[in-house]
């Protein structure tokens, strides 16, 4: 490949004589200096390959790139030349379009595809999911009023929430919060109380992972009360279970138990509902949630619930969820004093967390290893 065929990032790296691994190490250090937890080395390596190839645009890492290479955004190819405002009307007319129902269906299908891959690959999908979300956000900004625009807004909300959850799992609660703000804004325009309730409550996990458990519980409660009976029973059960987790994190045993009981009462049969494509919740997942809450509260009952939940997860289908479940189970076993079995679950959870790039679960695993 000639120098002219290289991207500006590739030319900058080669000029310094650095390997891709060295650039990734420097980028991680630059991000840590800003007080932001970077993704896992494996995830960042995959992201960097896409950036250097030019297949994915650098967005929220631009400051780190400029610091590492000591170059401007323009020198790194991050800045596009703006047209002359006097002639822009002729060369760059305002482009607006009507949004068709078929287009929204295609975008939703792509989101669902990423959602299914996310269960196995986790943070490795962040570049693709982020690009997909940005494409939809751009489309919404350029769309004309009509029946297609609210549908597109609802689809964007679901995609942004998925991207936000992946950011959270990769150890970046700040980006997770930002993506959920985008999701909430889109859900409001789409006038869908179910989507709005889901993304609002899910945003509370960014607070939980930032050590703000009480704020997380308050946000989840607000989301649940605002939704009321306007959303389907499966989502109402999910909202109760999510709030129960945050209540457990602050040690509210009565509140946790009340919400778990309410979730169980609301829970319908089956795994999913057509009107809730973003939500997969069945009795096994609810048992896992109950076990998670009991483990946080130090209850010995957690082992039974978590073991039942683990048996209900089909092997090889929910790698990230299984990692979290095994961490919960290991925590409960340690509370019971069963160190040997806890160590087995920790080892398997670590394999799954590495597979999915889950910095969130690896942090929990490191904390548990200190108790062995």
Tab-separated table of C-alpha atoms in Angstrom, residues 45-357:
chain	number	residue	atom	x	y	z
A	45	UNK	CA	-7.818	-3.094	19.438
A	46	UNK	CA	-10.842	-3.966	17.289
A	47	UNK	CA	-12.038	-0.362	17.385
A	48	UNK	CA	-8.598	0.938	16.423
A	49	UNK	CA	-8.349	-1.392	13.424
A	50	UNK	CA	-11.649	0.026	12.131
A	51	UNK	CA	-10.496	3.588	12.743
A	52	UNK	CA	-7.162	3.120	10.998
A	53	UNK	CA	-8.801	1.453	8.009
A	54	UNK	CA	-11.237	4.350	7.769
A	55	UNK	CA	-14.275	2.066	7.913
A	56	UNK	CA	-15.474	3.721	11.155
A	57	UNK	CA	-15.220	7.417	11.990
A	58	UNK	CA	-13.487	8.496	15.190
A	59	UNK	CA	-16.015	10.359	17.347
A	60	UNK	CA	-15.482	10.665	21.111
A	61	UNK	CA	-11.781	9.641	21.000
A	62	UNK	CA	-10.594	12.651	18.988
A	63	UNK	CA	-8.970	14.466	21.923
A	64	UNK	CA	-7.047	11.330	22.861
A	65	UNK	CA	-5.805	10.861	19.278
A	66	UNK	CA	-4.639	14.482	19.099
A	67	UNK	CA	-2.770	14.099	22.390
A	68	UNK	CA	-1.124	10.797	21.439
A	69	UNK	CA	0.083	11.909	17.994
A	70	UNK	CA	0.496	15.617	18.835
A	71	UNK	CA	-1.451	16.481	15.692
A	72	UNK	CA	-4.532	18.572	15.013
A	73	UNK	CA	-7.916	17.110	14.162
A	74	UNK	CA	-7.462	18.283	10.572
A	75	UNK	CA	-4.066	16.569	10.286
A	76	UNK	CA	-5.644	13.345	11.530
A	77	UNK	CA	-8.442	13.615	8.986
A	78	UNK	CA	-11.185	14.287	11.540
A	79	UNK	CA	-12.358	17.636	10.173
A	80	UNK	CA	-14.332	17.940	6.965
A	81	UNK	CA	-13.980	21.117	4.952
A	82	UNK	CA	-17.086	23.281	5.229
A	83	UNK	CA	-18.540	24.716	2.010
A	84	UNK	CA	-18.473	28.428	1.295
A	85	UNK	CA	-21.687	29.766	2.865
A	86	UNK	CA	-22.238	32.012	-0.152
A	87	UNK	CA	-22.298	29.068	-2.546
A	88	UNK	CA	-23.482	26.267	-0.281
A	89	UNK	CA	-27.064	26.583	-1.487
A	90	UNK	CA	-25.879	25.623	-4.950
A	91	UNK	CA	-23.438	22.845	-4.052
A	92	UNK	CA	-25.006	21.472	-0.857
A	93	UNK	CA	-28.779	21.930	-0.891
A	94	UNK	CA	-30.877	21.042	2.131
A	95	UNK	CA	-31.570	17.332	1.886
A	96	UNK	CA	-34.778	16.143	3.518
A	97	UNK	CA	-36.637	12.937	2.938
A	98	UNK	CA	-39.822	11.182	3.861
A	99	UNK	CA	-39.355	8.037	5.933
A	100	UNK	CA	-41.098	4.947	4.644
A	101	UNK	CA	-42.483	2.153	6.774
A	102	UNK	CA	-40.265	-0.340	4.921
A	103	UNK	CA	-37.122	1.639	5.758
A	104	UNK	CA	-37.995	1.677	9.457
A	105	UNK	CA	-38.591	-2.078	9.370
A	106	UNK	CA	-35.149	-2.619	7.818
A	107	UNK	CA	-33.476	-0.470	10.465
A	108	UNK	CA	-35.339	-2.253	13.252
A	109	UNK	CA	-34.313	-5.611	11.812
A	110	UNK	CA	-30.685	-4.479	11.826
A	111	UNK	CA	-31.002	-3.366	15.449
A	112	UNK	CA	-32.480	-6.734	16.360
A	113	UNK	CA	-29.577	-8.432	14.557
A	114	UNK	CA	-27.093	-6.448	16.655
A	115	UNK	CA	-29.151	-7.208	19.759
A	116	UNK	CA	-28.836	-10.950	19.167
A	117	UNK	CA	-25.118	-10.712	18.397
A	118	UNK	CA	-24.641	-8.602	21.515
A	119	UNK	CA	-25.702	-11.516	23.702
A	120	UNK	CA	-22.644	-13.425	22.469
A	121	UNK	CA	-20.093	-10.794	21.416
A	122	UNK	CA	-20.819	-7.890	23.747
A	123	UNK	CA	-18.451	-4.924	23.523
A	124	UNK	CA	-16.918	-6.120	20.241
A	125	UNK	CA	-20.012	-4.734	18.519
A	126	UNK	CA	-19.649	-1.177	19.827
A	127	UNK	CA	-18.250	0.314	16.567
A	128	UNK	CA	-21.027	-1.230	14.466
A	129	UNK	CA	-23.835	-0.427	16.898
A	130	UNK	CA	-22.626	3.146	17.377
A	131	UNK	CA	-22.414	3.685	13.623
A	132	UNK	CA	-25.900	2.210	13.175
A	133	UNK	CA	-27.263	4.536	15.858
A	134	UNK	CA	-25.580	7.571	14.300
A	135	UNK	CA	-27.024	6.710	10.889
A	136	UNK	CA	-30.512	6.632	12.363
A	137	UNK	CA	-29.964	9.883	14.278
A	138	UNK	CA	-28.845	11.586	11.057
A	139	UNK	CA	-31.878	10.225	9.225
A	140	UNK	CA	-34.200	11.553	11.913
A	141	UNK	CA	-32.670	15.018	11.702
A	142	UNK	CA	-33.152	15.013	7.928
A	143	UNK	CA	-36.661	13.557	7.876
A	144	UNK	CA	-39.887	15.348	7.054
A	145	UNK	CA	-42.966	15.216	9.287
A	146	UNK	CA	-45.232	12.281	8.620
A	147	UNK	CA	-46.151	8.862	9.915
A	148	UNK	CA	-42.633	7.548	9.287
A	149	UNK	CA	-40.825	10.048	11.510
A	150	UNK	CA	-42.292	8.927	14.882
A	151	UNK	CA	-41.646	5.299	13.929
A	152	UNK	CA	-38.034	6.165	13.105
A	153	UNK	CA	-37.706	7.986	16.432
A	154	UNK	CA	-38.888	4.899	18.304
A	155	UNK	CA	-36.443	2.729	16.356
A	156	UNK	CA	-33.614	5.156	17.160
A	157	UNK	CA	-34.483	5.008	20.862
A	158	UNK	CA	-34.097	1.227	20.876
A	159	UNK	CA	-30.784	1.342	18.982
A	160	UNK	CA	-29.333	4.085	21.201
A	161	UNK	CA	-30.321	2.151	24.337
A	162	UNK	CA	-28.514	-0.926	23.000
A	163	UNK	CA	-25.406	1.146	22.236
A	164	UNK	CA	-25.645	2.663	25.704
A	165	UNK	CA	-25.838	-0.743	27.370
A	166	UNK	CA	-22.780	-1.899	25.426
A	167	UNK	CA	-20.886	1.206	26.558
A	168	UNK	CA	-21.849	0.447	30.138
A	169	UNK	CA	-20.668	-3.141	29.787
A	170	UNK	CA	-17.348	-1.949	28.370
A	171	UNK	CA	-16.789	0.207	31.453
A	172	UNK	CA	-17.813	3.608	30.085
A	173	UNK	CA	-20.782	4.874	32.155
A	174	UNK	CA	-20.377	8.417	30.845
A	175	UNK	CA	-20.954	7.343	27.237
A	176	UNK	CA	-23.735	5.034	28.421
A	177	UNK	CA	-25.489	7.999	30.031
A	178	UNK	CA	-25.108	10.077	26.864
A	179	UNK	CA	-26.544	7.358	24.637
A	180	UNK	CA	-29.500	6.891	26.961
A	181	UNK	CA	-30.165	10.632	26.846
A	182	UNK	CA	-30.367	10.291	23.056
A	183	UNK	CA	-32.646	7.287	23.494
A	184	UNK	CA	-34.980	9.188	25.828
A	185	UNK	CA	-35.178	12.160	23.482
A	186	UNK	CA	-36.044	9.883	20.561
A	187	UNK	CA	-38.591	7.945	22.634
A	188	UNK	CA	-40.345	11.176	23.576
A	189	UNK	CA	-40.604	12.211	19.933
A	190	UNK	CA	-41.864	8.740	19.088
A	191	UNK	CA	-44.517	9.108	21.809
A	192	UNK	CA	-44.032	5.542	23.000
A	193	UNK	CA	-44.401	5.221	26.799
A	194	UNK	CA	-43.036	1.661	26.790
A	195	UNK	CA	-39.788	2.560	25.039
A	196	UNK	CA	-39.394	5.686	27.184
A	197	UNK	CA	-39.929	3.742	30.411
A	198	UNK	CA	-37.417	1.063	29.393
A	199	UNK	CA	-34.592	3.389	28.337
A	200	UNK	CA	-35.146	5.697	31.333
A	201	UNK	CA	-34.923	2.856	33.855
A	202	UNK	CA	-31.986	1.248	32.054
A	203	UNK	CA	-30.110	4.552	32.263
A	204	UNK	CA	-30.064	4.108	36.040
A	205	UNK	CA	-27.404	1.405	35.629
A	206	UNK	CA	-24.941	4.134	34.634
A	207	UNK	CA	-25.563	5.664	38.058
A	208	UNK	CA	-25.250	2.286	39.783
A	209	UNK	CA	-21.894	1.594	38.136
A	210	UNK	CA	-20.718	5.080	39.136
A	211	UNK	CA	-21.355	4.380	42.815
A	212	UNK	CA	-24.587	6.415	42.979
A	213	UNK	CA	-26.916	3.653	44.127
A	214	UNK	CA	-29.498	5.916	45.795
A	215	UNK	CA	-29.794	8.066	42.665
A	216	UNK	CA	-30.199	4.915	40.576
A	217	UNK	CA	-33.041	3.703	42.784
A	218	UNK	CA	-34.740	7.093	42.592
A	219	UNK	CA	-34.509	7.222	38.788
A	220	UNK	CA	-35.833	3.676	38.433
A	221	UNK	CA	-38.740	4.420	40.763
A	222	UNK	CA	-39.613	7.545	38.789
A	223	UNK	CA	-39.566	5.567	35.529
A	224	UNK	CA	-41.783	2.837	36.978
A	225	UNK	CA	-44.310	5.233	38.504
A	226	UNK	CA	-44.459	7.367	35.362
A	227	UNK	CA	-45.132	4.309	33.208
A	228	UNK	CA	-47.828	3.039	35.567
A	229	UNK	CA	-50.267	0.747	33.798
A	230	UNK	CA	-49.659	2.362	30.395
A	231	UNK	CA	-47.105	-0.306	29.456
A	232	UNK	CA	-47.472	-4.105	28.970
A	233	UNK	CA	-47.203	-6.454	31.988
A	234	UNK	CA	-43.836	-7.912	30.914
A	235	UNK	CA	-42.277	-4.458	30.890
A	236	UNK	CA	-43.931	-3.604	34.204
A	237	UNK	CA	-42.341	-6.747	35.659
A	238	UNK	CA	-38.968	-5.674	34.227
A	239	UNK	CA	-39.308	-2.202	35.747
A	240	UNK	CA	-40.084	-3.707	39.159
A	241	UNK	CA	-37.130	-6.105	38.980
A	242	UNK	CA	-34.725	-3.361	37.886
A	243	UNK	CA	-35.783	-1.112	40.753
A	244	UNK	CA	-35.481	-4.071	43.125
A	245	UNK	CA	-31.828	-4.453	42.133
A	246	UNK	CA	-31.138	-0.808	42.950
A	247	UNK	CA	-33.062	-1.100	46.239
A	248	UNK	CA	-30.913	-4.100	47.125
A	249	UNK	CA	-27.789	-2.071	46.357
A	250	UNK	CA	-28.772	0.437	49.071
A	251	UNK	CA	-29.728	-2.330	51.510
A	252	UNK	CA	-33.499	-1.784	51.375
A	253	UNK	CA	-34.594	-5.359	52.112
A	254	UNK	CA	-38.361	-4.723	52.492
A	255	UNK	CA	-38.498	-2.571	49.352
A	256	UNK	CA	-36.507	-5.132	47.390
A	257	UNK	CA	-38.748	-8.011	48.424
A	258	UNK	CA	-41.929	-6.057	47.698
A	259	UNK	CA	-40.782	-5.193	44.184
A	260	UNK	CA	-39.632	-8.746	43.456
A	261	UNK	CA	-43.017	-10.092	44.526
A	262	UNK	CA	-44.769	-7.532	42.337
A	263	UNK	CA	-42.572	-8.479	39.373
A	264	UNK	CA	-43.449	-12.157	39.848
A	265	UNK	CA	-47.166	-11.337	40.005
A	266	UNK	CA	-47.003	-9.255	36.825
A	267	UNK	CA	-44.840	-11.676	34.839
A	268	UNK	CA	-46.754	-13.261	31.912
A	269	UNK	CA	-45.851	-16.564	30.282
A	270	UNK	CA	-43.390	-16.908	27.428
A	271	UNK	CA	-40.160	-15.053	26.698
A	272	UNK	CA	-41.120	-11.938	24.742
A	273	UNK	CA	-43.954	-9.860	23.302
A	274	UNK	CA	-44.225	-8.591	19.701
A	275	UNK	CA	-44.825	-5.037	20.938
A	276	UNK	CA	-41.628	-5.179	23.040
A	277	UNK	CA	-38.871	-6.276	20.614
A	278	UNK	CA	-36.198	-4.800	22.889
A	279	UNK	CA	-37.172	-6.917	25.905
A	280	UNK	CA	-36.443	-10.611	26.488
A	281	UNK	CA	-37.635	-11.629	29.941
A	282	UNK	CA	-38.915	-14.972	31.167
A	283	UNK	CA	-39.258	-16.728	34.508
A	284	UNK	CA	-35.635	-17.948	34.395
A	285	UNK	CA	-34.335	-14.410	33.908
A	286	UNK	CA	-36.588	-13.181	36.698
A	287	UNK	CA	-35.230	-15.909	38.987
A	288	UNK	CA	-31.728	-14.728	38.156
A	289	UNK	CA	-32.716	-11.165	39.012
A	290	UNK	CA	-34.199	-12.285	42.312
A	291	UNK	CA	-31.004	-14.180	43.092
A	292	UNK	CA	-28.903	-11.135	42.218
A	293	UNK	CA	-30.908	-9.018	44.644
A	294	UNK	CA	-30.730	-11.601	47.421
A	295	UNK	CA	-26.980	-11.981	46.884
A	296	UNK	CA	-26.534	-8.211	47.223
A	297	UNK	CA	-28.481	-8.385	50.486
A	298	UNK	CA	-26.344	-11.294	51.739
A	299	UNK	CA	-29.232	-13.779	51.834
A	300	UNK	CA	-28.395	-17.484	51.752
A	301	UNK	CA	-31.553	-18.099	49.682
A	302	UNK	CA	-29.761	-16.571	46.700
A	303	UNK	CA	-27.907	-19.806	45.883
A	304	UNK	CA	-31.122	-21.717	45.159
A	305	UNK	CA	-32.610	-18.990	42.947
A	306	UNK	CA	-29.395	-18.415	41.021
A	307	UNK	CA	-28.775	-22.130	40.494
A	308	UNK	CA	-32.305	-22.482	39.104
A	309	UNK	CA	-31.771	-19.492	36.841
A	310	UNK	CA	-28.468	-20.886	35.547
A	311	UNK	CA	-30.152	-24.177	34.679
A	312	UNK	CA	-32.774	-22.248	32.712
A	313	UNK	CA	-30.325	-20.461	30.406
A	314	UNK	CA	-29.671	-22.444	27.188
A	315	UNK	CA	-25.951	-23.087	26.799
A	316	UNK	CA	-24.195	-20.747	24.383
A	317	UNK	CA	-27.100	-18.317	23.893
A	318	UNK	CA	-26.612	-15.541	26.465
A	319	UNK	CA	-22.880	-15.378	27.135
A	320	UNK	CA	-22.885	-12.005	28.857
A	321	UNK	CA	-25.971	-12.783	30.942
A	322	UNK	CA	-24.432	-16.103	31.951
A	323	UNK	CA	-21.253	-14.333	33.031
A	324	UNK	CA	-23.248	-12.002	35.256
A	325	UNK	CA	-25.281	-14.873	36.636
A	326	UNK	CA	-22.185	-16.863	37.560
A	327	UNK	CA	-20.696	-13.823	39.277
A	328	UNK	CA	-23.906	-13.440	41.280
A	329	UNK	CA	-23.849	-17.129	42.171
A	330	UNK	CA	-20.194	-16.980	43.188
A	331	UNK	CA	-20.990	-14.025	45.440
A	332	UNK	CA	-23.808	-15.971	47.098
A	333	UNK	CA	-21.615	-19.065	47.518
A	334	UNK	CA	-18.867	-17.002	49.131
A	335	UNK	CA	-21.415	-15.631	51.583
A	336	UNK	CA	-22.336	-19.230	52.412
A	337	UNK	CA	-18.666	-20.152	52.784
A	338	UNK	CA	-18.490	-22.531	49.797
A	339	UNK	CA	-15.162	-21.321	48.407
A	340	UNK	CA	-14.425	-24.243	46.072
A	341	UNK	CA	-17.680	-24.035	44.121
A	342	UNK	CA	-17.485	-20.243	44.069
A	343	UNK	CA	-14.025	-20.473	42.485
A	344	UNK	CA	-15.389	-22.708	39.703
A	345	UNK	CA	-18.101	-20.202	38.805
A	346	UNK	CA	-15.638	-17.315	38.962
A	347	UNK	CA	-13.323	-19.101	36.522
A	348	UNK	CA	-16.136	-19.735	34.025
A	349	UNK	CA	-17.472	-16.198	34.446
A	350	UNK	CA	-14.017	-14.830	33.688
A	351	UNK	CA	-13.886	-16.820	30.436
A	352	UNK	CA	-17.280	-15.469	29.380
A	353	UNK	CA	-16.429	-11.904	30.407
A	354	UNK	CA	-13.272	-12.056	28.306
A	355	UNK	CA	-15.240	-13.474	25.376
A	356	UNK	CA	-17.750	-10.614	25.495
A	357	UNK	CA	-15.301	-7.872	26.496
